[in-house]
Coordinates of C-alpha atoms in Angstrom, one line a residue:
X1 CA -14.5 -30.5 -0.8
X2 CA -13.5 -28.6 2.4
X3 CA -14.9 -25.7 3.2
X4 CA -12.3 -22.8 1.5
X5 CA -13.6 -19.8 4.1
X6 CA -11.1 -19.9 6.7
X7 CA -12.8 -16.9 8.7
X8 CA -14.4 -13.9 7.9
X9 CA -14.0 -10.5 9.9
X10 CA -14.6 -6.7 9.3
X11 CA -12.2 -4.5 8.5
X12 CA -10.0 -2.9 11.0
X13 CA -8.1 0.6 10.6
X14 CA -5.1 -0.4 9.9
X15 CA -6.7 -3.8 8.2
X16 CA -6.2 -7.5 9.6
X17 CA -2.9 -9.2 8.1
X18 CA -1.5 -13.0 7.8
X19 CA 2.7 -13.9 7.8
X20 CA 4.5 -12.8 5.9
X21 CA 2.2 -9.6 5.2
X22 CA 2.5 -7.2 8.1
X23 CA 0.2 -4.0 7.9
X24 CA -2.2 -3.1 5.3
X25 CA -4.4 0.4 5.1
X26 CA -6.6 1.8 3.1
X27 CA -7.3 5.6 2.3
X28 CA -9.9 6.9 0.2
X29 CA -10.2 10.4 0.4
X30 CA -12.5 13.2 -1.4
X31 CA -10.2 15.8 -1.3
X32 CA -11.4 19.3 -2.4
X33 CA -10.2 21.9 -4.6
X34 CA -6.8 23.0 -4.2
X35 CA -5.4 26.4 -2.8
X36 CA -3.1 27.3 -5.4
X37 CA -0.6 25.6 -3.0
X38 CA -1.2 22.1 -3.2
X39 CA -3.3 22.1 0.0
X40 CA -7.2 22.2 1.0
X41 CA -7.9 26.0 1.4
X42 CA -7.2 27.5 4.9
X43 CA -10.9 28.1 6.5
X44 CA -11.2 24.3 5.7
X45 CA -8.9 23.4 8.4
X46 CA -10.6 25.1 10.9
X47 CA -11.3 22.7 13.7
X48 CA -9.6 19.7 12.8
X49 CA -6.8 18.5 14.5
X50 CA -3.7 19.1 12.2
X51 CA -0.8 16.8 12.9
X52 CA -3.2 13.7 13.9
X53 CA -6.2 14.3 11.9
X54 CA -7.4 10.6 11.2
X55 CA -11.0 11.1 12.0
X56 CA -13.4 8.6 10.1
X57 CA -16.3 10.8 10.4
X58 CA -14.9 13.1 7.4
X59 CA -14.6 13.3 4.2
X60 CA -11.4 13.4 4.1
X61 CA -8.4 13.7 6.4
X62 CA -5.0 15.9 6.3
X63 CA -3.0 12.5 8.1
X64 CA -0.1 14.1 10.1
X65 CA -0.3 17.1 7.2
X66 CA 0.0 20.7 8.4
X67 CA -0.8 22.1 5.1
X68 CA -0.5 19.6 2.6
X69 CA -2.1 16.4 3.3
X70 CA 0.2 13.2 3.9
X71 CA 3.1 11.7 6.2
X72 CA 6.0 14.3 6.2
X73 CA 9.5 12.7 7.2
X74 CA 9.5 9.3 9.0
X75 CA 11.8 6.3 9.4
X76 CA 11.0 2.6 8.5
X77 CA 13.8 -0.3 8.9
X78 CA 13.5 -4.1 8.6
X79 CA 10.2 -4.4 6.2
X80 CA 8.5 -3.1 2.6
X81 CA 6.2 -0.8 1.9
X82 CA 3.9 -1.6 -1.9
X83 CA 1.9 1.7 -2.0
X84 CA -0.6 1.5 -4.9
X85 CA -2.4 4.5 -5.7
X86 CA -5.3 4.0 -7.8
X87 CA -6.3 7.6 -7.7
X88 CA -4.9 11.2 -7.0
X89 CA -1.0 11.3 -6.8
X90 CA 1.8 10.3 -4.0
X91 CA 5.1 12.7 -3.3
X92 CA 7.8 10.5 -2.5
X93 CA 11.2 12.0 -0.8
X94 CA 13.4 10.0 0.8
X95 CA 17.0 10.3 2.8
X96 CA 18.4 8.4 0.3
X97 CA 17.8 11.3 -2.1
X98 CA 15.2 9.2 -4.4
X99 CA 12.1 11.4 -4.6
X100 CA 9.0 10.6 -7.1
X101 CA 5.6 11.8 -7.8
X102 CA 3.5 8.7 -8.8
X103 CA -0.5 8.3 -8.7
X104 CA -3.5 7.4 -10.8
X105 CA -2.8 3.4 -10.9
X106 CA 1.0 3.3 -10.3
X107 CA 2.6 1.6 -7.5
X108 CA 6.0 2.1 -5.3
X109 CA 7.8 -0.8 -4.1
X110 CA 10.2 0.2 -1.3
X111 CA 12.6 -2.0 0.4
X112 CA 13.6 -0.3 4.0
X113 CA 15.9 -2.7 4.7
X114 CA 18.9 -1.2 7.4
X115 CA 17.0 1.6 7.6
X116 CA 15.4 4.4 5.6
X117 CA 13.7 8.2 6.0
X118 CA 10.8 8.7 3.5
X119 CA 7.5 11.4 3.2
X120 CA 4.2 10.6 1.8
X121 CA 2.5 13.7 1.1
X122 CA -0.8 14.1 -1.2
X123 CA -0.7 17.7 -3.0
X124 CA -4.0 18.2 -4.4
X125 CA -2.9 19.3 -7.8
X126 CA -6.4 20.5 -9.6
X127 CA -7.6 24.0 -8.4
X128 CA -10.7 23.8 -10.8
X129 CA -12.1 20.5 -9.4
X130 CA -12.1 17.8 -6.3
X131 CA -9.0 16.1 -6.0
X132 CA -10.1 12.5 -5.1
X133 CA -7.4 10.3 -3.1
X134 CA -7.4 5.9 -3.3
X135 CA -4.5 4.4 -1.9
X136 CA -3.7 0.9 -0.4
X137 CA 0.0 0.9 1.7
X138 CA 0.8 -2.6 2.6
X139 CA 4.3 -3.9 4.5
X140 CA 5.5 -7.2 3.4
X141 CA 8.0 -8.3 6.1
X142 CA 11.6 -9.1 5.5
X143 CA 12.6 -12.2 6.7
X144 CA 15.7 -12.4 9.4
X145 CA 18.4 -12.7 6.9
X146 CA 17.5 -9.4 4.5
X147 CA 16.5 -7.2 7.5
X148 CA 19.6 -5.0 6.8
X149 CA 19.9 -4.9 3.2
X150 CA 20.6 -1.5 1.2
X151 CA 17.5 0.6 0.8
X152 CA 15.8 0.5 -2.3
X153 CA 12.7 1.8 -4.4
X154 CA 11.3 1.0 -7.7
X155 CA 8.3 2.1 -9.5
X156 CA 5.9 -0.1 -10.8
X157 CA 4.4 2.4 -13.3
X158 CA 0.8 1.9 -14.3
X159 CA 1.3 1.7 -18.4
X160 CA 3.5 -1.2 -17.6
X161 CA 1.7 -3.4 -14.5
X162 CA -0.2 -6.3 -15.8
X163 CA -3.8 -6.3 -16.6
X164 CA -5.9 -9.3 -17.0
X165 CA -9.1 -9.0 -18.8
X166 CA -11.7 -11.5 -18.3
X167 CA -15.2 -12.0 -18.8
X168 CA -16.5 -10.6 -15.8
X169 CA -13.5 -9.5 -14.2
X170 CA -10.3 -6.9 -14.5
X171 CA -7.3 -8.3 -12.4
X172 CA -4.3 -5.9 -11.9
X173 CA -1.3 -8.0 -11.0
X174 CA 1.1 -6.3 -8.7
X175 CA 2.9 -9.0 -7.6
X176 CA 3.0 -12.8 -8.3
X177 CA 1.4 -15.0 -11.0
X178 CA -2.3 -14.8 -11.9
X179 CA -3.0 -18.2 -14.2
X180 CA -0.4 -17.4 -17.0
X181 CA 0.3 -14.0 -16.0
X182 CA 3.2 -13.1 -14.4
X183 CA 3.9 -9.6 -12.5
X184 CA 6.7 -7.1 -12.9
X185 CA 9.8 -7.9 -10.7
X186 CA 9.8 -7.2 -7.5
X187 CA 12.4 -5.5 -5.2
X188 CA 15.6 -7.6 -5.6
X189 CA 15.8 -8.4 -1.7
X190 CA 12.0 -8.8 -1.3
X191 CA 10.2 -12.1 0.1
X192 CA 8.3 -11.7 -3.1
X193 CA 11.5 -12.4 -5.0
X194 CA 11.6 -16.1 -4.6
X195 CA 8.8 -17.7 -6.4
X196 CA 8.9 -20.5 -4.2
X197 CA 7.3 -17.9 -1.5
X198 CA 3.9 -17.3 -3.4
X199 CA 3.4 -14.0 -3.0
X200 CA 0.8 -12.3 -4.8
X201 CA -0.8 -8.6 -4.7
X202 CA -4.1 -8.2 -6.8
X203 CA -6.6 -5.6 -7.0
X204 CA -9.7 -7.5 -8.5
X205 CA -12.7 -5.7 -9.6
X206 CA -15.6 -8.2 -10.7
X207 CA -18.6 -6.8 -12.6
X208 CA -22.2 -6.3 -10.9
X209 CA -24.4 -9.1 -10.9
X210 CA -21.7 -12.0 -12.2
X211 CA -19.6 -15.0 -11.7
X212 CA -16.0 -14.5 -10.8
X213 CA -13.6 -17.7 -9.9
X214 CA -10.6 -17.2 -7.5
X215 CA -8.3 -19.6 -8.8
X216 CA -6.0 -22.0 -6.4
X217 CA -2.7 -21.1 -5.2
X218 CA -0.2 -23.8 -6.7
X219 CA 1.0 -24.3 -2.9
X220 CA -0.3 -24.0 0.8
X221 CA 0.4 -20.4 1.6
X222 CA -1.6 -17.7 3.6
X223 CA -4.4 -16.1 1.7
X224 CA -6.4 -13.1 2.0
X225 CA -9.2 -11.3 0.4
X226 CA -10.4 -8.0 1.3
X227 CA -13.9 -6.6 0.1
X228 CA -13.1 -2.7 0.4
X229 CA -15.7 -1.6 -2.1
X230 CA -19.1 -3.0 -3.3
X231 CA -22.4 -4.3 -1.7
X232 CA -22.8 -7.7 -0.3
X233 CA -21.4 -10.8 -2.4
X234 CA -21.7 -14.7 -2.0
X235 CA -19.3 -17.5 -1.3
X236 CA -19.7 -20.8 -0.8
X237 CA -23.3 -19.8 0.1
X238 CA -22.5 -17.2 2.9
X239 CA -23.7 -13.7 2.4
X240 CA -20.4 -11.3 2.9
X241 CA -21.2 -7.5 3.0
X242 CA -18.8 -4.4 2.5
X243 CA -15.5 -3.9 4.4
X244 CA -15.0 -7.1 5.4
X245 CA -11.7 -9.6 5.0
X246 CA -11.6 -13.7 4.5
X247 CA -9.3 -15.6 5.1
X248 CA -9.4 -18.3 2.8
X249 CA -7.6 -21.9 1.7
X250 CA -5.3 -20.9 -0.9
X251 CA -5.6 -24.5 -2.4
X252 CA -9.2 -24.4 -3.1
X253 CA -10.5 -22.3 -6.3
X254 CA -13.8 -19.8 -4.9
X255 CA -16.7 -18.7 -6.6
X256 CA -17.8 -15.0 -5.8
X257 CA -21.3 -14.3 -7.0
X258 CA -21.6 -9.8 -7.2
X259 CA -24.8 -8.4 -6.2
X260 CA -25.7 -5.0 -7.6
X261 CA -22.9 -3.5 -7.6
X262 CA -19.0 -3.9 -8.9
X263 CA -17.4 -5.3 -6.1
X264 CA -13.4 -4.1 -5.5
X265 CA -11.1 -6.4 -3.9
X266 CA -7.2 -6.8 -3.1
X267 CA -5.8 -9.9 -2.7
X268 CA -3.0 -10.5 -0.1
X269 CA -1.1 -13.9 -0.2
X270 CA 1.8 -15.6 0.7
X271 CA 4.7 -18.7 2.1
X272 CA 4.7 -17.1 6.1
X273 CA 8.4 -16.6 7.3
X274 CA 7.0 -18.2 10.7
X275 CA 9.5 -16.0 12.3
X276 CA 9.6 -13.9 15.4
X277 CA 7.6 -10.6 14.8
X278 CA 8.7 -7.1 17.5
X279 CA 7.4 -4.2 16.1
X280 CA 7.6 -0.8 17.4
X281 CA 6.1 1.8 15.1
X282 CA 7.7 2.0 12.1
X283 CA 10.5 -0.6 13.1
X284 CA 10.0 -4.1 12.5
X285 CA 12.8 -6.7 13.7
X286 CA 12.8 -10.2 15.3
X287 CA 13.4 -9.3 18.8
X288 CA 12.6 -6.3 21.1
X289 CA 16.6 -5.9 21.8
X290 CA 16.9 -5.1 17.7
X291 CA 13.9 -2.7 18.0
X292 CA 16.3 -1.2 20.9
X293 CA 19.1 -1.1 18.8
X294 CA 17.5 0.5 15.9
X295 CA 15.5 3.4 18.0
X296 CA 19.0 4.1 19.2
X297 CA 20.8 4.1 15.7
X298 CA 17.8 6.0 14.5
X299 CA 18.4 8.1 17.3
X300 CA 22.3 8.9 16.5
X301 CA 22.2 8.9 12.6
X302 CA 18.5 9.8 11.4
X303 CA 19.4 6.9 8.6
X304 CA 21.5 9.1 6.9
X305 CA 19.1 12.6 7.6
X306 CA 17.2 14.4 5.6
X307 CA 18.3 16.2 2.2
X308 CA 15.2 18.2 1.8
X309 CA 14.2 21.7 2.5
X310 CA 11.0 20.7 4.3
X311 CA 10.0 17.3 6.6
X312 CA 6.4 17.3 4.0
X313 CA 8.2 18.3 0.9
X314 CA 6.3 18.0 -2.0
X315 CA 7.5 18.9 -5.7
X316 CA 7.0 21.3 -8.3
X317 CA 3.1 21.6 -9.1
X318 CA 3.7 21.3 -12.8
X319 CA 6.0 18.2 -12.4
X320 CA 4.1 15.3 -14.0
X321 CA 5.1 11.6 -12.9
X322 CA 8.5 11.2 -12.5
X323 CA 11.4 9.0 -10.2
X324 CA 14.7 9.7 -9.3
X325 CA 16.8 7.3 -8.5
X326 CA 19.7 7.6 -5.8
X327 CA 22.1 6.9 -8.0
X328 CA 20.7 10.5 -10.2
X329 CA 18.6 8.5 -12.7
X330 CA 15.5 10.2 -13.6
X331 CA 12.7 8.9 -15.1
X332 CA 9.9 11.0 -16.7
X333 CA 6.2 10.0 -17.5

């Protein structure tokens, strides 16, 4: 038997990505109390660089937040965003009219498609304690024939994803099969759609001190794991520490041996479109004369503006979980 480690590298901001996955980040944030407004309180700002404020060395970041923290009004065309938030909440608003609040363990599945506006904002909700923040965004590219479909969202609520107990092991399946598990539906127009593309999203947490076997892919596909969270593990006899990615052979099964502490991983796999890739920001198209023809439409049409009152709206502080749907369907959790 082969070798299944491909390559193993540390982890990048935003992290290191194989076709068809595009972009993948991770925030973890210990957010304080809240002000009674859904922000950090005032005198905490003080010094940091509101707008831009990405700086590794704190505890926690306000992101291009003024006030609240989070991504107020931006557009995205030609790929998906799968946001998973394992802690704290997300405030979705969108130019579609779809807004959400969605958090501890539920995940958004957005299709940008022609070409969408959308905020990301995190209100810190508890005024009597921290409000901790853990939250994976990764973009699945759309392949050349579904780069202008119609918007969509869904919400892949928590109560409802796919768990997968095993000895050692909890495996949450976002997308794609794990052994006779299968995930909730996709986006219609996703990549992830097909079955014949493969494409799985796991978050795999595997016990301190244990066994835990990756099993195959049924086909050759691109597969990576990232380690975001524990101490060192083994593979295949190599020593792999903390914040680091592999690369691996999706055909081979993998034993993970934990050292002394639960290790956390996502799993990122699937078929590559082996298409052409220009990106610009938050456009993603097959050439750099599509890039030019969606700054410009961008430009001339915002993707149909902006229905809210504020670019980092945020909802109601005593809304719970909830979606609604373009088309006025609401959904309450």
């Amino acid at each position: 038997m082969n070798n299944p480690i491909i390559k193993i590298f540390p982890l990048s901001m935003p992290w290191q990505t194989q076709d068809p996955f595009l972009f993948s980040v991770y925030h973890h944030d210990q957010y304080p109390k809240g002000n009674g407004e859904m922000g950090p309180a005032p005198e905490l700002l003080k010094g940091r660089n509101l707008g831009n404020d990405f700086n590794p060395q704190e505890k926690w970041r306000m992101y291009h937040g003024q006030t609240i923290p989070g991504f107020p009004y931006h557009p995205h065309r030609g790929f998906e965003t799968v946001t998973i938030v394992n802690k704290g909440f997300c405030d979705h608003s969108d130019s579609l009219g779809a807004a959400g609040r969605f958090g501890e363990g539920d995940v958004q599945w957005m299709t940008a498609g022609r070409g969408v506006q959308h905020s990301e904002m995190f209100p810190l909700l508890n005024d009597g304690q921290e409000n901790p923040l853990e939250l994976f965004q990764i973009w699945l590219n759309l392949p050349k024939a579904s780069k202008f479909v119609e918007p969509h969202f869904k919400m892949l609520w928590n109560e409802e994803i796919p768990m997968v107990i095993e000895e050692n092991a909890q495996i949450k399946v976002v997308a794609g099969n794990y052994k006779l598990t299968k995930s909730i539906n996709p986006a219609p127009d996703s990549w992830a759609a097909d079955p014949e593309n493969e494409v799985a999203i796991w978050n795999i947490h595997v016990d301190a001190n244990s066994d835990y076997v990756l099993p195959a892919a049924s086909s050759s596909v691109n597969r990576t794991l990232y380690l975001y969270d524990g101490e060192t593990i083994q593979m295949t006899g190599q020593t792999i520490t903390n914040n680091h990615g592999i690369a691996l052979d999706s055909m081979q099964e993998v034993n993970i041996k934990t050292g002394n502490k639960t290790a956390h991983f996502i799993l990122l796999q699937g078929k590559p479109m082996n298409e052409p890739v220009a990106k610009y920001g938050p456009f993603v198209m097959n050439t750099e004369l599509e890039i030019q023809q969606a700054m410009e439409e961008y430009r001339l049409t915002q993707f149909g503006g902006w229905p809210w009152p504020y670019p980092d709206h945020v909802h109601d502080k005593d809304k719970g979980r909830f979606a609604l749907y373009p088309d006025g369907t609401l959904v309450e959790k």
